[in-house]
Amino acid sequence: MPRKRATIREVAQATGLSPAAVSYALRGLQVSEETMERVRAAAAELGYEADPIARALASGRTGMIGLLCGSLEDLWQQSLAVGISRGLREKDRYALILDAVGDPARERAMAQQLRDQRVDGMIVQPIDPAAAFWPELCESVPVVAIGDSISGTAGEVVFDNRRGVTLALEHLRAMGHRSIAVLTPTRASTPDRPADVHVTAEAERLGLDIEVTTAPHGLVGATAAAHELLSRNKPSAVFCFADSIAYGVYAAAQELGLSVPGDVSVMGYDDHPMSGLLTPGLTTVDWDIDGIVRAAVRLIAAAADGGTRRRRVVQKPTLRERGSVAQAS
């Protein structure tokens, strides 16, 4: 027969304290360090484990943080989810990870679902940061945004997309490229994402001829989009707003008998670890994913604990040069 769960009353009897004092000690509240250590030692000896449902009812907190990803087909977002879930666990919290699969309507439904499930907070990498539902949702649950700013959040880790786009386009221009295709996961329904706005403005400033095309993060879809692009109009370079999309350009170029960078140069935008293993390695923009994880976890933990000070972290990019961009002929 399985061993019966020890109760908080049994821990109280073993320590000579009241159940309330034991509860405080287990949570590190209102007791001395010596009492806290004595109670935790007794709890460990008796095999006591806090009932998560009872603890949630008593504290009003579930210990769960919702992590809403724009698309987990994006390998960089997968790495982000892994890092955040581990970072939250170190703070005695758990991540409830949901995938919006690049769909703004699904993003809204899942954000509302997380709120209704009473998560202590949410971390989101929004597909549609300008959507009208965000301010109302942020009033009912602490939200930390990653990438783009959202109105009403408790905190945000925003990317300096203007600088990132400028780094990429200036590098391509310095290498002699003037005709550049831009592959973005942004849909027609969310045209105001900052990176997409900046790429048009920067191309005009630099005198570049660009064509912006939508491509999904998944390898099959990205390859198909790149195949269609390179078949009808071969630009000298392709700039992708995700390394996962750039992998599709590599695959499409191989299918068409084109070499990278001999026939077409390719750039990414997030420096996923796989990018350095390609042949040639992918030139991309590095956003320091470890720094993003640390900042997002710190901000949501503070907000979930009742902190009211809104904090904004601006993530600066660096250019990671490898072999996928050649001098234009």
Coordinates of C-alpha atoms in Angstrom, one line a residue, residues 37 54 65 93 126 140 151 156 158-159 165 167 213 215 269 316:
E37 CA 15.3 24.8 9.7
A54 CA -4.5 23.6 -0.6
I65 CA 3.4 31.1 -15.0
R93 CA 7.5 28.1 -10.2
P126 CA 3.4 38.4 -29.0
S140 CA -6.3 41.1 -14.6
S151 CA 0.3 48.3 -23.6
E156 CA 8.9 44.0 -20.9
V158 CA 12.0 44.6 -25.8
F159 CA 14.4 44.1 -28.7
V165 CA 17.5 45.7 -38.8
L167 CA 23.0 46.1 -38.6
T213 CA 7.4 38.1 -48.4
A215 CA 7.2 32.8 -44.7
Y269 CA 18.0 37.3 -37.2
K316 CA 20.8 45.2 -27.8

